[in-house]
PDB file of C-alpha atoms in Angstrom:
ATOM      1  CA  MET A 660       0.022  -0.026   0.015  1.00 92.00           C
ATOM      2  CA  THR A 661       2.768   2.485   0.808  1.00 92.00           C
ATOM      3  CA  ARG A 662       4.019   2.298  -2.916  1.00 92.00           C
ATOM      4  CA  VAL A 663       0.366   2.965  -4.207  1.00 94.00           C
ATOM      5  CA  TRP A 664      -0.075   5.847  -1.955  1.00 94.00           C
ATOM      6  CA  GLU A 665       3.269   7.358  -2.602  1.00 92.00           C
ATOM      7  CA  TRP A 666       2.626   7.120  -6.277  1.00 90.00           C
ATOM      8  CA  ASN A 667      -0.695   8.794  -5.792  1.00 90.00           C
ATOM      9  CA  ARG A 668      -2.014   7.705  -8.986  1.00 94.00           C
ATOM     10  CA  PRO A 669      -3.090   4.374 -10.525  1.00 96.00           C
ATOM     11  CA  VAL A 670      -0.016   2.036 -11.035  1.00 96.00           C
ATOM     12  CA  THR A 671       0.497  -1.388 -12.588  1.00 96.00           C
ATOM     13  CA  VAL A 672       2.228  -4.383 -11.016  1.00 96.00           C
ATOM     14  CA  ARG A 673       5.208  -3.807 -13.322  1.00 96.00           C
ATOM     15  CA  GLU A 674       5.798  -0.126 -11.809  1.00 95.00           C
ATOM     16  CA  VAL A 675       5.481  -1.207  -8.344  1.00 96.00           C
ATOM     17  CA  LEU A 676       7.878  -4.207  -9.079  1.00 96.00           C
ATOM     18  CA  GLU A 677      10.530  -1.981 -10.539  1.00 96.00           C
ATOM     19  CA  ASP A 678      10.214   0.425  -7.776  1.00 95.00           C
ATOM     20  CA  LEU A 679      10.785  -2.232  -5.051  1.00 96.00           C
ATOM     21  CA  GLN A 680      13.638  -3.812  -7.039  1.00 96.00           C
ATOM     22  CA  LYS A 681      15.652  -0.662  -6.302  1.00 95.00           C
ATOM     23  CA  GLU A 682      15.767  -1.921  -2.432  1.00 95.00           C
ATOM     24  CA  ARG A 683      15.363  -5.819  -2.892  1.00 95.00           C
ATOM     25  CA  SER A 684      14.795  -8.619  -5.123  1.00 96.00           C
ATOM     26  CA  ILE A 685      11.237  -9.439  -5.464  1.00 96.00           C
ATOM     27  CA  ALA A 686       9.332 -11.788  -7.977  1.00 96.00           C
ATOM     28  CA  TYR A 687       6.564 -10.234 -10.352  1.00 96.00           C
ATOM     29  CA  THR A 688       4.129 -12.782  -9.013  1.00 96.00           C
ATOM     30  CA  THR A 689       4.406 -11.703  -5.487  1.00 97.00           C
ATOM     31  CA  VAL A 690       3.638  -8.171  -6.171  1.00 97.00           C
ATOM     32  CA  MET A 691       0.806  -9.200  -8.412  1.00 96.00           C
ATOM     33  CA  THR A 692      -0.519 -11.429  -5.647  1.00 97.00           C
ATOM     34  CA  VAL A 693      -0.209  -8.761  -2.808  1.00 97.00           C
ATOM     35  CA  LEU A 694      -2.003  -6.067  -5.357  1.00 97.00           C
ATOM     36  CA  ASP A 695      -4.568  -8.718  -5.911  1.00 96.00           C
ATOM     37  CA  ASN A 696      -5.036  -9.437  -2.083  1.00 96.00           C
ATOM     38  CA  LEU A 697      -5.317  -5.638  -1.592  1.00 95.00           C
ATOM     39  CA  HIS A 698      -8.046  -5.556  -4.112  1.00 96.00           C
ATOM     40  CA  GLN A 699      -9.891  -8.207  -2.477  1.00 96.00           C
ATOM     41  CA  LYS A 700      -9.915  -6.585   0.704  1.00 92.00           C
ATOM     42  CA  GLY A 701     -11.306  -3.375  -1.066  1.00 92.00           C
ATOM     43  CA  TRP A 702      -7.986  -1.177  -0.275  1.00 92.00           C
ATOM     44  CA  VAL A 703      -7.465  -0.744  -4.002  1.00 96.00           C
ATOM     45  CA  ARG A 704      -9.480  -0.560  -6.962  1.00 97.00           C
ATOM     46  CA  ARG A 705      -8.362  -1.783 -10.411  1.00 96.00           C
ATOM     47  CA  GLU A 706      -9.000  -1.007 -13.917  1.00 96.00           C
ATOM     48  CA  ALA A 707      -8.037  -3.258 -16.912  1.00 95.00           C
ATOM     49  CA  GLU A 708      -5.512  -1.777 -19.064  1.00 92.00           C
ATOM     50  CA  GLY A 709      -4.674  -4.134 -22.147  1.00 92.00           C
ATOM     51  CA  ARG A 710      -3.508  -7.401 -20.498  1.00 92.00           C
ATOM     52  CA  ALA A 711      -2.714  -5.877 -17.146  1.00 92.00           C
ATOM     53  CA  TYR A 712      -4.445  -3.741 -14.391  1.00 96.00           C
ATOM     54  CA  ARG A 713      -3.934  -0.417 -13.023  1.00 97.00           C
ATOM     55  CA  TYR A 714      -4.309  -0.250  -9.174  1.00 97.00           C
ATOM     56  CA  GLU A 715      -5.554   2.654  -7.176  1.00 96.00           C
ATOM     57  CA  ALA A 716      -5.916   3.335  -3.666  1.00 95.00           C
ATOM     58  CA  VAL A 717      -9.493   3.630  -2.527  1.00 94.00           C
ATOM     59  CA  SER A 718      -8.693   6.098   0.496  1.00 93.00           C
ATOM     60  CA  THR A 719      -5.836   8.147   1.437  1.00 92.00           C
ATOM     61  CA  ARG A 720      -3.151   7.082   3.970  1.00 92.00           C
ATOM     62  CA  ALA A 721      -4.369   9.402   6.673  1.00 91.00           C
ATOM     63  CA  ALA A 722      -7.861   7.916   6.438  1.00 91.00           C
ATOM     64  CA  TYR A 723      -6.517   4.300   6.821  1.00 89.00           C
ATOM     65  CA  SER A 724      -4.577   5.456   9.728  1.00 90.00           C
ATOM     66  CA  ALA A 725      -7.609   7.180  11.448  1.00 90.00           C
ATOM     67  CA  ALA A 726      -9.265   3.929  10.827  1.00 89.00           C
ATOM     68  CA  LEU A 727      -6.822   1.698  12.399  1.00 89.00           C
ATOM     69  CA  MET A 728      -6.589   4.020  15.345  1.00 88.00           C
ATOM     70  CA  ASN A 729     -10.398   4.273  15.679  1.00 90.00           C
ATOM     71  CA  GLU A 730     -10.657   0.475  15.699  1.00 90.00           C
ATOM     72  CA  ALA A 731      -7.731  -0.037  18.259  1.00 89.00           C
ATOM     73  CA  TRP A 732      -9.514   2.686  20.536  1.00 88.00           C
ATOM     74  CA  SER A 733     -12.829   0.957  20.082  1.00 89.00           C
ATOM     75  CA  ALA A 734     -11.673  -2.411  21.105  1.00 91.00           C
ATOM     76  CA  SER A 735     -10.404  -1.029  24.467  1.00 91.00           C
ATOM     77  CA  ASP A 736     -12.256  -1.860  27.589  1.00 93.00           C
ATOM     78  CA  ASN A 737     -11.016   1.490  29.200  1.00 93.00           C
ATOM     79  CA  PRO A 738     -10.921   4.137  26.176  1.00 90.00           C
ATOM     80  CA  ALA A 739      -9.980   7.053  28.615  1.00 91.00           C
ATOM     81  CA  ALA A 740      -6.906   4.963  29.974  1.00 92.00           C
ATOM     82  CA  ALA A 741      -5.894   3.850  26.522  1.00 90.00           C
ATOM     83  CA  LEU A 742      -5.942   7.437  25.227  1.00 88.00           C
ATOM     84  CA  VAL A 743      -3.819   8.599  28.266  1.00 91.00           C
ATOM     85  CA  ALA A 744      -1.281   5.865  27.627  1.00 92.00           C
ATOM     86  CA  PHE A 745      -1.251   6.574  23.647  1.00 89.00           C
ATOM     87  CA  PHE A 746      -0.734  10.482  24.603  1.00 89.00           C
ATOM     88  CA  GLY A 747       2.088   9.440  27.044  1.00 93.00           C
ATOM     89  CA  MET A 748       3.985   7.589  24.025  1.00 94.00           C
ATOM     90  CA  MET A 749       3.791  10.565  21.701  1.00 94.00           C
ATOM     91  CA  SER A 750       6.648  12.671  20.956  1.00 95.00           C
ATOM     92  CA  PRO A 751       6.330  16.325  21.228  1.00 94.00           C
ATOM     93  CA  GLU A 752       6.084  16.915  17.607  1.00 95.00           C
ATOM     94  CA  GLN A 753       3.198  14.382  17.532  1.00 93.00           C
ATOM     95  CA  ARG A 754       1.520  16.175  20.595  1.00 92.00           C
ATOM     96  CA  GLN A 755       1.856  19.380  18.556  1.00 94.00           C
ATOM     97  CA  ALA A 756       0.177  17.734  15.823  1.00 92.00           C
ATOM     98  CA  LEU A 757      -2.563  16.569  18.029  1.00 90.00           C
ATOM     99  CA  SER A 758      -3.270  19.992  19.720  1.00 91.00           C
ATOM    100  CA  ASP A 759      -3.358  21.260  16.174  1.00 91.00           C
ATOM    101  CA  ALA A 760      -5.931  18.570  14.936  1.00 89.00           C
ATOM    102  CA  VAL A 761      -8.227  19.244  18.136  1.00 89.00           C
ATOM    103  CA  ARG A 762      -8.123  22.965  17.457  1.00 90.00           C
ATOM    104  CA  MET A 763      -9.187  22.456  13.803  1.00 88.00           C
ATOM    105  CA  VAL A 764     -12.067  20.083  15.043  1.00 85.00           C
ATOM    106  CA  GLN A 765     -13.175  22.606  17.583  1.00 82.00           C
ATOM    107  CA  VAL A 766     -13.430  25.344  14.959  1.00 74.00           C
ATOM    108  CA  ASP A 767     -15.349  23.206  12.738  1.00 67.00           C
ATOM    109  CA  ASP A 768     -17.771  22.166  15.911  1.00 66.00           C
ATOM    110  CA  ARG A 769     -17.731  25.427  17.498  1.00 61.00           C
ATOM    111  CA  PRO A 770     -20.833  26.364  19.405  1.00 58.00           C
ATOM    112  CA  VAL A 771     -23.221  29.383  18.082  1.00 52.00           C
ATOM    113  CA  ALA A 772     -21.948  32.540  19.567  1.00 54.00           C
ATOM    114  CA  GLU A 773     -23.731  34.408  22.190  1.00 46.00           C
ATOM    115  CA  GLU A 774     -24.771  37.225  19.563  1.00 44.00           C
ATOM    116  CA  GLU A 775     -26.245  34.616  17.510  1.00 52.00           C
ATOM    117  CA  GLN A 776     -28.184  32.978  19.942  1.00 54.00           C
ATOM    118  CA  ALA A 777     -29.535  36.400  21.029  1.00 50.00           C
ATOM    119  CA  ALA A 778     -30.509  37.091  17.469  1.00 51.00           C
ATOM    120  CA  ALA A 779     -32.394  33.645  17.310  1.00 50.00           C
ATOM    121  CA  PRO A 780     -36.157  33.538  17.534  1.00 49.00           C
ATOM    122  CA  GLU A 781     -37.459  32.355  20.962  1.00 50.00           C
ATOM    123  CA  HIS A 782     -38.428  28.679  21.086  1.00 45.00           C
ATOM    124  CA  SER A 783     -41.846  27.595  22.226  1.00 45.00           C
ATOM    125  CA  GLY A 784     -40.525  24.248  23.806  1.00 46.00           C
ATOM    126  CA  GLU A 785     -41.767  22.181  20.638  1.00 46.00           C
ATOM    127  CA  PRO A 786     -39.035  20.606  18.515  1.00 45.00           C
ATOM    128  CA  ASP A 787     -37.633  22.581  15.668  1.00 46.00           C
ATOM    129  CA  ARG A 788     -39.288  22.159  12.414  1.00 43.00           C
ATOM    130  CA  GLU A 789     -37.645  22.982   9.175  1.00 43.00           C
ATOM    131  CA  GLU A 790     -40.024  25.110   7.110  1.00 44.00           C
ATOM    132  CA  GLU A 791     -40.527  24.657   3.469  1.00 44.00           C
ATOM    133  CA  PRO A 792     -39.522  27.329   1.181  1.00 44.00           C
ATOM    134  CA  GLN A 793     -42.566  29.562   0.248  1.00 44.00           C
ATOM    135  CA  ALA A 794     -43.499  31.138  -3.165  1.00 44.00           C
ATOM    136  CA  ALA A 795     -44.092  34.781  -3.044  1.00 44.00           C
ATOM    137  CA  ASP A 796     -47.876  34.464  -3.749  1.00 45.00           C
ATOM    138  CA  GLU A 797     -48.634  31.857  -1.242  1.00 43.00           C
ATOM    139  CA  ALA A 798     -50.068  32.323   2.295  1.00 43.00           C
ATOM    140  CA  PRO A 799     -47.822  31.007   5.127  1.00 43.00           C
ATOM    141  CA  ALA A 800     -48.712  27.365   5.879  1.00 44.00           C
ATOM    142  CA  GLY A 801     -51.976  27.416   7.727  1.00 42.00           C
ATOM    143  CA  GLU A 802     -52.915  30.812   7.034  1.00 42.00           C
ATOM    144  CA  GLY A 803     -55.945  31.423   4.468  1.00 44.00           C
ATOM    145  CA  VAL A 804     -56.244  28.007   3.629  1.00 42.00           C
ATOM    146  CA  GLU A 805     -59.717  26.239   4.120  1.00 44.00           C
ATOM    147  CA  PRO A 806     -59.401  22.673   5.569  1.00 44.00           C
ATOM    148  CA  GLY A 807     -59.555  20.207   2.633  1.00 46.00           C
ATOM    149  CA  ALA A 808     -58.359  22.973   0.221  1.00 44.00           C
ATOM    150  CA  GLU A 809     -54.810  23.451  -1.176  1.00 44.00           C
ATOM    151  CA  PRO A 810     -53.172  26.763  -1.350  1.00 45.00           C
ATOM    152  CA  GLY A 811     -54.630  28.479  -4.509  1.00 47.00           C
ATOM    153  CA  GLY A 812     -57.961  27.455  -4.044  1.00 47.00           C
ATOM    154  CA  LYS A 813     -57.818  23.843  -5.272  1.00 46.00           C
ATOM    155  CA  GLU A 814     -59.850  21.284  -3.616  1.00 46.00           C
ATOM    156  CA  ARG A 815     -58.129  17.908  -2.545  1.00 42.00           C
TER     157      ARG A 815
END
């Protein structure tokens, strides 16, 4: 997967093989089997190109890493303790990256500002309902419409 992510484009078995052979001896069939296994697991998609396939990552390396971390954390019988232990293993650079990520999430999920709350209409205690858009010539829902009639005077 690392090679597929590094290339960041659809790759052939031959391209991955040649890249790996710069570091060690490896057989074409080994690379082909690994890429086929990755395809069977849903980690890469492939498209036929002549007699070969081009393989492309289904998700980013970051998304894959996040899924692994979530899976490990979810499997813990004490998620808070697992997080504390994990944070304790982090380097200062990793802690800074975590702090930056938390700040980004907080910006995306920030609560409504007090000024916006003050300008919001009072609630009657009933659940909020979305209002449908209204044409300029229609009366607001429930106003000026006889029971059994549709807006515009048509009988149901």
